[in-house]
Short mmCIF file of C-alpha atoms in Angstrom, two decimals:
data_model
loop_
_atom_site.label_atom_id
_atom_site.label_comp_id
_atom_site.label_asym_id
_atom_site.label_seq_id
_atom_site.Cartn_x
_atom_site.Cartn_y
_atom_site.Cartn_z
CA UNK A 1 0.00 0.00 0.00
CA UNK A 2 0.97 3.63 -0.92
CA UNK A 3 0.27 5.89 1.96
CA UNK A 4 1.50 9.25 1.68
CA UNK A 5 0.67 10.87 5.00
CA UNK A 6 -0.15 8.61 8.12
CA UNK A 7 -1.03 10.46 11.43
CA UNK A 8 -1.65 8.74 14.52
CA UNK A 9 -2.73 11.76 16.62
CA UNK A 10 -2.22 11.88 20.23
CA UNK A 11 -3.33 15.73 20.75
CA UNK A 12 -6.90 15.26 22.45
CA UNK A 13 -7.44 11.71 22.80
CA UNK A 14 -3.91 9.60 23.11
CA UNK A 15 -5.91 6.34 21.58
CA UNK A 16 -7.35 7.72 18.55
CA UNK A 17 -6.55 6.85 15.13
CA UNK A 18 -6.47 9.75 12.63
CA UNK A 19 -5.90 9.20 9.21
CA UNK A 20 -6.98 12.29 6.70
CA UNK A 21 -5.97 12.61 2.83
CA UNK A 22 -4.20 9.75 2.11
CA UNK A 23 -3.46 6.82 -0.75
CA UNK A 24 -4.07 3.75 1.60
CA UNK A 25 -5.06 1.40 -1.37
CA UNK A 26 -4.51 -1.89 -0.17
CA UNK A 27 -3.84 -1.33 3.31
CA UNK A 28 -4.28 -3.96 5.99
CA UNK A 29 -6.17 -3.10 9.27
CA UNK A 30 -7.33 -6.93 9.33
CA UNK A 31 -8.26 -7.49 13.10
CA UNK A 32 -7.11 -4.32 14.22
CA UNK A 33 -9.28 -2.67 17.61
CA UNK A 34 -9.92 0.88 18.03
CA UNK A 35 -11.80 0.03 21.19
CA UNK A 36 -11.05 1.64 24.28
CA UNK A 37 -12.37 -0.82 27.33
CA UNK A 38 -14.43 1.02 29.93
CA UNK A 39 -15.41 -2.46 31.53
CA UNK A 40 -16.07 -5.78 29.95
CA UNK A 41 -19.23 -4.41 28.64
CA UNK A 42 -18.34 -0.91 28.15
CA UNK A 43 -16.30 0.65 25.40
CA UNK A 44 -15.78 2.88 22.70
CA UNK A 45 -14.39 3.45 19.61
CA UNK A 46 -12.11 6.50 18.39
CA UNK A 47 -10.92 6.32 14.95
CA UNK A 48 -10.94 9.33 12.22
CA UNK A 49 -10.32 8.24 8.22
CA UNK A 50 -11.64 11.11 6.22
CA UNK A 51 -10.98 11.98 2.62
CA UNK A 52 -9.03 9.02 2.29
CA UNK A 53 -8.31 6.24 -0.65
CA UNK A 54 -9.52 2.76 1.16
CA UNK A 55 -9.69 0.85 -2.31
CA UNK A 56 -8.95 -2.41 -2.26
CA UNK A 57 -8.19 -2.22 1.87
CA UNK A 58 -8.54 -5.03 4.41
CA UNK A 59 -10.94 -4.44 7.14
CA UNK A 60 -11.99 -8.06 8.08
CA UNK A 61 -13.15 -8.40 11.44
CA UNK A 62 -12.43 -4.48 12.63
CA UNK A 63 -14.61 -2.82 14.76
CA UNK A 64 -15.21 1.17 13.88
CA UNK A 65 -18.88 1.51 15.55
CA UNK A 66 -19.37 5.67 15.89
CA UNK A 67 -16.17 6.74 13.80
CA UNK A 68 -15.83 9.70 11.65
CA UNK A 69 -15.37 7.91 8.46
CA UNK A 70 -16.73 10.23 5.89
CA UNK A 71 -15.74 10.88 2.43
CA UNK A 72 -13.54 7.84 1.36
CA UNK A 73 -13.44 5.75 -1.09
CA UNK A 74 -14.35 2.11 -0.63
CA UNK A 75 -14.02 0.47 -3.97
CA UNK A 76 -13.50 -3.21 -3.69
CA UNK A 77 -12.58 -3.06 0.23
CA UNK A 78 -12.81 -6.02 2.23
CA UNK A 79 -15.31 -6.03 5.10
CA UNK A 80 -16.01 -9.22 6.33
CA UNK A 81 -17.26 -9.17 9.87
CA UNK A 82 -16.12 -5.43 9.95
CA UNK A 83 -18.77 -3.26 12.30
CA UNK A 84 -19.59 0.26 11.29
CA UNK A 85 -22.35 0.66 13.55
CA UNK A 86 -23.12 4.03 14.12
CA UNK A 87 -20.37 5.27 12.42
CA UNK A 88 -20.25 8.41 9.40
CA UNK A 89 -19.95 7.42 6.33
CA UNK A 90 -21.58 9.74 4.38
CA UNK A 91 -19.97 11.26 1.24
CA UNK A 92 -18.09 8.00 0.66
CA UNK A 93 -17.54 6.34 -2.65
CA UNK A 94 -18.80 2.36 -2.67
CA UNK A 95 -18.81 0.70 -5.63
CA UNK A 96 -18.10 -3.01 -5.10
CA UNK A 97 -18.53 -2.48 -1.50
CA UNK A 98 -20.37 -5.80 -0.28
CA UNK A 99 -22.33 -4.40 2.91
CA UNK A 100 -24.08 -7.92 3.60
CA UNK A 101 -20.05 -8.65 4.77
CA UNK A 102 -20.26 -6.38 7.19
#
């Protein structure tokens, strides 16, 4: 995968995940957890990829439930057991995007 700018950001909230305006074609978050564990029953997710290139990008079995995910571009992405409950995804391109995976 191509990714041209990568930002983990650890201004406001140290576990967040921020990734804005990039090439991440391809990219592998396969498993990956953006959950931060209140209790065993209790979490939440933090996780912002905006304006971003997601063609063709693993995200089997990766929970972003109530993410700011707007804008990208989905095109052939792999979601397979991926949750996006909740989350923003509005203004995103998704052709060849199999929701019944998710």
């Amino acid at each position: 995968a191509v990714i041209y700018q990568w930002q983990i950001s650890a201004t406001s909230v140290p576990w967040a995940l921020t990734i804005r305006h990039c090439r991440a074609q391809g990219a592998d978050f396969r498993g990956a957890s953006f959950m931060n564990m209140i209790t065993t029953r209790t979490w939440f997710c933090s996780a912002y990829i905006t304006n971003t290139n997601l063609s063709y990008a693993n995200f089997s079995k990766v929970v972003l439930e109530k993410c700011e995910l707007w804008e990208n571009r989905w095109m052939g992405t792999q979601v397979l057991g991926a949750t996006f409950s909740g989350s923003d995804l509005s203004g995103g391109e998704f052709s060849t995007f199999d929701w019944r995976a998710a």
